[in-house]
Coordinates of C-alpha atoms and ligand atoms in Angstrom, one line a residue:
X1 CA -24.4 217.8 243.5
X2 CA -24.2 215.4 240.4
X3 CA -25.4 216.6 237.0
X4 CA -25.6 214.2 234.1
X5 CA -25.3 216.5 231.2
X6 CA -26.5 213.9 228.7
X7 CA -29.9 213.7 230.3
X8 CA -32.9 214.6 228.1
X9 CA -34.5 217.7 229.6
X10 CA -37.9 219.1 228.6
X11 CA -38.5 222.8 229.4
X12 CA -42.2 223.7 229.1
X13 CA -42.8 227.3 228.3
X14 CA -39.3 227.9 226.8
X15 CA -40.4 231.0 224.9
X16 CA -41.5 232.8 228.1
X17 CA -39.2 235.0 230.3
X18 CA -38.6 232.3 232.9
X19 CA -38.5 229.3 230.5
X20 CA -36.0 231.0 228.2
X21 CA -33.7 231.9 231.1
X22 CA -33.8 228.2 232.2
X23 CA -32.8 227.1 228.7
X24 CA -29.9 229.7 228.7
X25 CA -28.8 228.3 232.1
X26 CA -29.0 224.7 231.0
X27 CA -26.9 225.4 227.9
X28 CA -24.4 227.5 230.0
X29 CA -24.1 224.5 232.4
X30 CA -23.4 222.2 229.5
X31 CA -26.6 220.2 229.0
X32 CA -26.7 218.9 225.5
X33 CA -30.2 217.4 225.1
X34 CA -32.8 220.0 225.7
X35 CA -36.2 219.6 224.2
X36 CA -38.8 222.3 223.7
X37 CA -42.2 222.8 221.9
X38 CA -43.9 226.1 221.2
X39 CA -47.5 226.6 222.3
X40 CA -48.6 226.2 218.7
X41 CA -46.8 222.9 218.4
X42 CA -48.0 221.5 221.7
X43 CA -51.0 222.9 223.6
X44 CA -50.3 221.7 227.2
X45 CA -54.0 222.0 228.1
X46 CA -54.7 219.2 225.6
X47 CA -54.4 215.9 227.5
X48 CA -54.1 213.6 224.5
X49 CA -51.4 215.7 222.9
X50 CA -49.4 215.9 226.1
X51 CA -49.7 212.1 226.6
X52 CA -48.5 211.5 223.0
X53 CA -45.6 213.9 223.5
X54 CA -44.4 212.4 226.7
X55 CA -44.7 208.8 225.4
X56 CA -42.6 209.8 222.4
X57 CA -39.9 211.9 224.1
X58 CA -39.6 210.2 227.5
X59 CA -37.5 213.0 229.1
X60 CA -35.4 212.5 232.2
X61 CA -36.3 215.8 233.8
X62 CA -39.0 218.5 233.3
X63 CA -39.0 222.2 234.1
X64 CA -42.6 223.3 234.1
X65 CA -42.4 227.1 233.3
X66 CA -45.5 227.2 231.0
X67 CA -48.5 229.0 232.4
X68 CA -51.2 231.4 231.5
X69 CA -49.9 234.6 233.2
X70 CA -51.2 238.2 233.2
X71 CA -51.7 241.4 235.3
X72 CA -54.5 242.4 237.5
X73 CA -56.7 243.5 234.6
X74 CA -56.4 240.2 232.7
X75 CA -56.8 238.1 235.9
X76 CA -60.0 240.0 236.8
X77 CA -61.5 239.9 233.3
X78 CA -60.6 236.2 232.4
X79 CA -60.7 234.3 235.8
X80 CA -62.1 231.2 234.2
X81 CA -59.3 231.0 231.6
X82 CA -56.7 231.6 234.3
X83 CA -57.9 228.8 236.6
X84 CA -58.8 226.3 233.9
X85 CA -55.7 226.6 231.7
X86 CA -53.3 226.6 234.6
X87 CA -54.9 223.6 236.2
X88 CA -55.0 221.7 232.9
X89 CA -51.3 222.5 232.1
X90 CA -50.1 221.3 235.6
X91 CA -52.3 218.2 235.7
X92 CA -51.4 217.1 232.2
X93 CA -47.7 217.7 232.5
X94 CA -47.2 216.3 236.0
X95 CA -49.4 213.2 235.4
X96 CA -48.0 212.4 232.0
X97 CA -44.4 212.9 233.3
X98 CA -45.3 210.4 236.0
X99 CA -46.8 208.0 233.5
X100 CA -43.5 207.8 231.6
X101 CA -41.5 207.7 234.8
X102 CA -39.9 211.1 234.6
X103 CA -37.7 211.0 237.8
X104 CA -37.4 214.8 238.4
X105 CA -39.7 217.7 237.8
X106 CA -39.6 221.3 238.9
X107 CA -42.9 223.2 239.0
X108 CA -42.8 227.0 238.9
X109 CA -45.3 228.8 241.1
X110 CA -45.6 232.4 242.3
X111 CA -45.6 234.4 245.5
X112 CA -49.4 235.1 245.0
X113 CA -50.0 231.7 246.6
X114 CA -49.6 233.3 250.0
X115 CA -52.5 235.0 251.9
X116 CA -53.0 238.7 251.2
X117 CA -52.2 239.5 254.9
X118 CA -49.4 237.0 255.4
X119 CA -46.8 238.2 257.8
X120 CA -43.7 239.8 256.1
X121 CA -41.4 238.4 255.0
X122 CA -43.6 235.6 253.7
X123 CA -42.3 232.2 254.7
X124 CA -43.2 228.9 253.1
X125 CA -45.4 228.0 256.1
X126 CA -47.8 230.9 255.4
X127 CA -49.3 228.7 252.7
X128 CA -53.1 228.1 253.3
X129 CA -53.2 230.2 256.5
X130 CA -55.6 232.9 255.2
X131 CA -57.6 234.5 252.4
X132 CA -55.9 235.2 249.1
X133 CA -55.7 238.5 247.2
X134 CA -59.2 238.4 245.5
X135 CA -58.0 239.7 242.1
X136 CA -55.8 236.7 241.3
X137 CA -57.4 234.1 243.5
X138 CA -58.2 231.7 240.6
X139 CA -54.6 231.8 239.4
X140 CA -53.2 231.4 242.9
X141 CA -55.5 228.4 243.6
X142 CA -54.2 226.8 240.4
X143 CA -50.7 227.4 241.5
X144 CA -51.4 225.9 245.0
X145 CA -52.9 222.9 243.2
X146 CA -49.6 222.5 241.3
X147 CA -47.7 222.4 244.6
X148 CA -50.1 219.8 246.0
X149 CA -49.9 217.7 242.8
X150 CA -46.1 217.5 243.1
X151 CA -46.4 216.7 246.8
X152 CA -49.1 214.1 246.4
X153 CA -47.3 212.2 243.6
X154 CA -44.2 212.2 245.8
X155 CA -46.2 210.9 248.8
X156 CA -47.9 208.2 246.9
X157 CA -45.3 207.2 244.3
X158 CA -42.0 208.7 245.6
X159 CA -40.6 205.5 247.1
X160 CA -42.2 202.9 244.9
X161 CA -41.4 204.7 241.6
X162 CA -38.4 206.8 242.5
X163 CA -39.9 210.1 241.5
X164 CA -39.0 213.4 243.1
X165 CA -41.1 216.4 242.0
X166 CA -40.3 219.8 243.6
X167 CA -41.8 223.3 243.4
X168 CA -40.4 226.8 243.6
X169 CA -42.1 230.1 244.4
X170 CA -40.2 233.0 242.9
X171 CA -40.6 236.6 243.9
X172 CA -41.2 239.4 241.3
X173 CA -38.9 238.6 238.4
X174 CA -37.5 240.9 235.6
X175 CA -35.0 240.6 232.9
X176 CA -34.6 239.7 229.2
X177 CA -37.8 238.4 227.7
X178 CA -40.1 240.4 229.9
X179 CA -43.5 241.7 228.8
X180 CA -43.6 245.4 227.9
X181 CA -47.3 245.5 227.1
X182 CA -48.7 248.8 228.4
X183 CA -51.9 247.1 229.8
X184 CA -50.3 244.0 231.2
X185 CA -46.7 244.7 232.3
X186 CA -45.2 244.5 235.8
X187 CA -43.6 247.5 237.5
X188 CA -40.1 247.2 236.1
X189 CA -40.9 246.7 232.4
X190 CA -43.7 249.3 232.7
X191 CA -41.3 251.9 234.1
X192 CA -38.6 251.1 231.5
X193 CA -41.0 251.5 228.7
X194 CA -42.5 254.8 230.0
X195 CA -39.2 256.4 230.9
X196 CA -37.5 255.2 227.6
X197 CA -40.4 256.6 225.5
X198 CA -40.2 259.9 227.4
X199 CA -36.5 260.2 226.8
X200 CA -36.8 259.4 223.1
X201 CA -39.7 261.9 222.7
X202 CA -37.9 264.6 224.8
X203 CA -40.8 264.7 227.4
X204 CA -39.7 266.2 230.7
X205 CA -42.1 264.3 232.9
X206 CA -43.0 260.7 233.6
X207 CA -46.0 259.8 235.7
X208 CA -45.9 256.6 237.8
X209 CA -48.8 255.1 239.7
X210 CA -49.3 255.5 243.5
X211 CA -47.2 257.6 245.9
X212 CA -44.0 255.5 245.4
X213 CA -43.7 254.5 249.0
X214 CA -44.5 250.7 248.8
X215 CA -41.4 248.5 248.9
X216 CA -40.9 245.5 246.7
X217 CA -38.4 242.7 246.1
X218 CA -37.0 241.9 242.7
X219 CA -34.9 239.0 241.3
X220 CA -33.1 239.0 238.0
X221 CA -34.5 236.1 235.9
X222 CA -31.1 234.5 235.2
X223 CA -30.7 234.2 239.0
X224 CA -34.1 232.5 239.1
X225 CA -32.9 230.1 236.5
X226 CA -29.7 229.3 238.4
X227 CA -31.8 228.7 241.5
X228 CA -34.1 226.4 239.5
X229 CA -31.1 224.2 238.3
X230 CA -29.7 224.3 241.8
X231 CA -32.9 223.0 243.4
X232 CA -33.5 220.5 240.6
X233 CA -30.1 218.9 241.2
X234 CA -30.0 219.3 244.9
X235 CA -29.4 216.0 246.7
X236 CA -32.7 214.5 247.8
X237 CA -31.6 213.9 251.4
X238 CA -30.8 217.7 251.7
X239 CA -34.1 218.7 250.1
X240 CA -36.1 216.4 252.4
X241 CA -34.3 217.6 255.4
X242 CA -34.9 221.2 254.6
X243 CA -38.6 220.9 253.8
X244 CA -41.6 219.2 255.4
X245 CA -43.9 216.4 254.3
X246 CA -46.8 218.7 253.2
X247 CA -44.8 221.9 253.0
X248 CA -42.4 221.1 250.2
X249 CA -42.2 224.3 248.1
X250 CA -39.3 226.7 248.3
X251 CA -39.3 230.5 248.1
X252 CA -36.8 232.1 245.8
X253 CA -36.0 235.8 246.3
X254 CA -33.2 238.3 246.5
X255 CA -34.1 239.5 250.1
X256 CA -33.4 243.0 248.8
X257 CA -36.2 245.6 249.2
X258 CA -36.5 248.9 247.3
X259 CA -39.3 251.5 247.3
X260 CA -41.0 252.3 244.0
X261 CA -39.5 255.8 244.2
X262 CA -36.0 254.5 244.5
X263 CA -36.6 251.9 241.8
X264 CA -37.9 254.6 239.3
X265 CA -34.9 256.8 240.0
X266 CA -32.5 253.8 239.4
X267 CA -34.3 253.0 236.1
X268 CA -34.0 256.7 235.1
X269 CA -30.2 256.5 235.7
X270 CA -29.9 253.3 233.7
X271 CA -31.8 254.8 230.8
X272 CA -30.1 258.2 231.1
X273 CA -33.3 260.1 231.6
X274 CA -33.0 263.4 233.4
X275 CA -36.7 264.5 233.4
X276 CA -39.0 264.5 236.5
X277 CA -40.6 261.5 238.0
X278 CA -44.1 262.4 239.2
X279 CA -46.1 260.1 241.4
X280 CA -49.9 260.1 240.8
X281 CA -51.3 259.6 244.4
X282 CA -54.8 259.2 243.0
X283 CA -53.8 255.8 241.8
X284 CA -53.7 252.8 244.1
X285 CA -50.5 251.9 246.0
X286 CA -51.0 248.1 246.5
X287 CA -49.6 246.4 249.6
X288 CA -47.1 248.6 251.5
X289 CA -44.5 245.7 251.6
X290 CA -44.1 242.4 249.8
X291 CA -41.0 240.4 250.6
X292 CA -40.3 236.6 250.5
X293 CA -38.5 234.8 253.2
X294 CA -35.8 233.0 251.2
X295 CA -33.8 231.7 254.2
X296 CA -34.6 228.1 253.3
X297 CA -32.9 228.2 249.9
X298 CA -30.1 230.4 251.3
X299 CA -29.4 227.8 253.9
X300 CA -29.3 225.1 251.2
X301 CA -26.4 227.0 249.7
X302 CA -27.9 229.2 246.9
X303 CA -27.9 233.0 246.8
X304 CA -28.4 235.4 243.9
X305 CA -25.5 236.9 242.0
X306 CA -26.8 239.8 240.0
X307 CA -27.7 243.0 241.9
X308 CA -30.7 245.2 240.9
X309 CA -28.7 247.9 239.1
X310 CA -26.6 245.4 237.0
X311 CA -29.8 243.4 236.2
X312 CA -31.6 246.6 235.1
X313 CA -28.7 247.5 232.7
X314 CA -28.9 244.0 231.2
X315 CA -32.7 244.2 230.9
X316 CA -32.5 247.6 229.2
X317 CA -29.9 246.4 226.8
X318 CA -32.3 243.6 225.7
X319 CA -35.2 246.0 225.6
X320 CA -33.3 248.1 223.1
X321 CA -33.2 245.1 220.7
X322 CA -37.0 244.9 220.7
X323 CA -39.1 245.9 217.6
X324 CA -39.5 249.6 217.0
X325 CA -42.9 249.9 218.8
X326 CA -40.8 249.9 222.1
X327 CA -38.3 252.6 221.0
Ligands
LIG401 N1 -42.6 236.9 235.6 C1 -42.6 236.9 236.9 O1 -42.4 238.0 237.6 C2 -42.9 235.7 237.7 C3 -42.8 235.8 239.1 C4 -43.0 234.6 239.8 C5 -43.4 233.5 239.2 N2 -43.5 233.4 237.9 C6 -43.9 232.1 237.3 O2 -43.0 231.6 236.3 C7 -43.8 230.9 235.3 C8 -43.5 231.5 233.9 O3 -43.7 232.9 233.9 P1 -43.2 233.9 232.8 O4 -43.1 235.2 233.4 O5 -42.0 233.3 232.1 O6 -44.5 233.9 231.8 P2 -44.5 234.0 230.2 O7 -43.3 234.9 229.8 O8 -45.9 234.4 229.8 O9 -44.2 232.5 229.7 C9 -45.2 231.5 229.8 C10 -45.0 230.6 228.6 O10 -46.0 229.5 228.7 C11 -46.5 229.3 227.4 N3 -47.8 228.7 227.5 C12 -48.9 229.3 228.1 N4 -50.0 228.5 227.9 C13 -49.6 227.4 227.3 C14 -50.2 226.2 226.8 N5 -51.5 226.0 227.0 N6 -49.5 225.3 226.1 C15 -48.1 225.5 225.9 N7 -47.5 226.6 226.3 C16 -48.2 227.6 227.0 C17 -46.5 230.7 226.8 O11 -46.7 230.6 225.4 P3 -47.6 231.6 224.6 O12 -47.0 233.0 225.0 O13 -47.3 231.3 223.2 O14 -49.0 231.4 225.1 C18 -45.2 231.3 227.3 O15 -44.2 230.9 226.4 C19 -45.3 231.1 235.7 O16 -45.7 229.9 236.3 C20 -45.3 232.2 236.6 O17 -46.3 232.1 237.6 C21 -43.2 234.5 237.1

C-alpha cells in the first residue's frame, strides 16, 4: 500500500465527528497537505461555490464526510431537507471532483441504506433488496445515490480518466466529537450525558428507553478513520477483486454485539456511577438486532483496534472537556 504523504487532501465535513477523526488519522499518518473549509466558508449544497473551490484547490484525494445528519425526530420532521441537502452535497462534490480529475474519493454512507428487514448480519449484497426503514428513508435514498454516483463515475470514466471513487458504510459510531444534544443524540452519547448528569446531581436513578434487550454494534470513530485511510489507499486490483461491478461499497463494523443493558452498565462503570439503571418498557425498543457483516474489509486486511470499554473511556474523557452545559 503506497501513500504519497505530500498529496493534497480535502476532507469535507472536517468539523464533524467522522471528518475530524479522519483529519487526526491523516496527520498521525504523516500527511502534510490537508485542506478543509467550514460550512460557513463553503456551503457544499451550492454548485457554483463547490465548482470554484475545486477549480482553485485541485486536490489529489477527497474524503466526503460532510452530510446533513440527525436522529429519528429530525429525519421525520425535515425529510425534504435531509434528501435535498445530502443529494446536493454528494452530486456537487463528486461531480466537481471529477471535473478537476481528482483521482481518488471516499464517500461516507451509513448502515441505514440496508432494508429494514435485511438478514442479520447485514452484508453488502442486501442493498436494494427490500423496503427501507420509513423514518429515515429520504436520508437513506440520498446515501444510496452517493454509492451509485461513485459507481457510475467509475464505470463511465474509471478507465478513460483514471478515477477510482469508493464508498464505505460504517456501523454506529461513537467517540470524540459526538453529539450530546438531548433531542438528537445516539444511544452512547445519550447515555453518557444522562448518567454523568445523574452522578453530578447525586440522583440515584437513570431511566433508559426500551427494555434494554436489543443488541447493537459500535465502532470507535478513530477505528473508522483508520479503516477510511486503509480503503482509500488499498491497491485498486485488491479493491476490484473484493467487490463487484455494481456492488462496490464496503461495510465497516466491529463485529462485536452488546445489549443496551450491558452497554448502560459499562458506561456507568466508566463514569463511576453507582445508582440504578431503570429501563422504561413503555418506550420503543427498535430492531432486536442490528449488525453489519464486515467480513469483506476484514478479508482485505483491516480490523478495529479499540475495544468498546477503552473507546468509552476515551469518549468520556473528551466529553469532560465540553462546555459546562454537559457537566
Ligand atoms: N455518527 C455515526 O454514528 C455515523 C454512522 C455511520 C455513518 N456516518 C456517516 O458519516 C458521515 C459524517 O457523520 P458525522 O457523524 O461526522 O456527522 P456530523 O458530526 O454532523 O458532521 C457532519 C459535518 O458536515 C458538515 N456539513 C453539513 N452540511 C454541510 C454543507 N451543506 N456544507 C458544508 N458542510 C456541511 C457539518 O457542518 P455543520 O455542523 O456546520 O452543518 C458537519 O461538520 C455522514 O455521512 C454519516 O452518515 C455516521
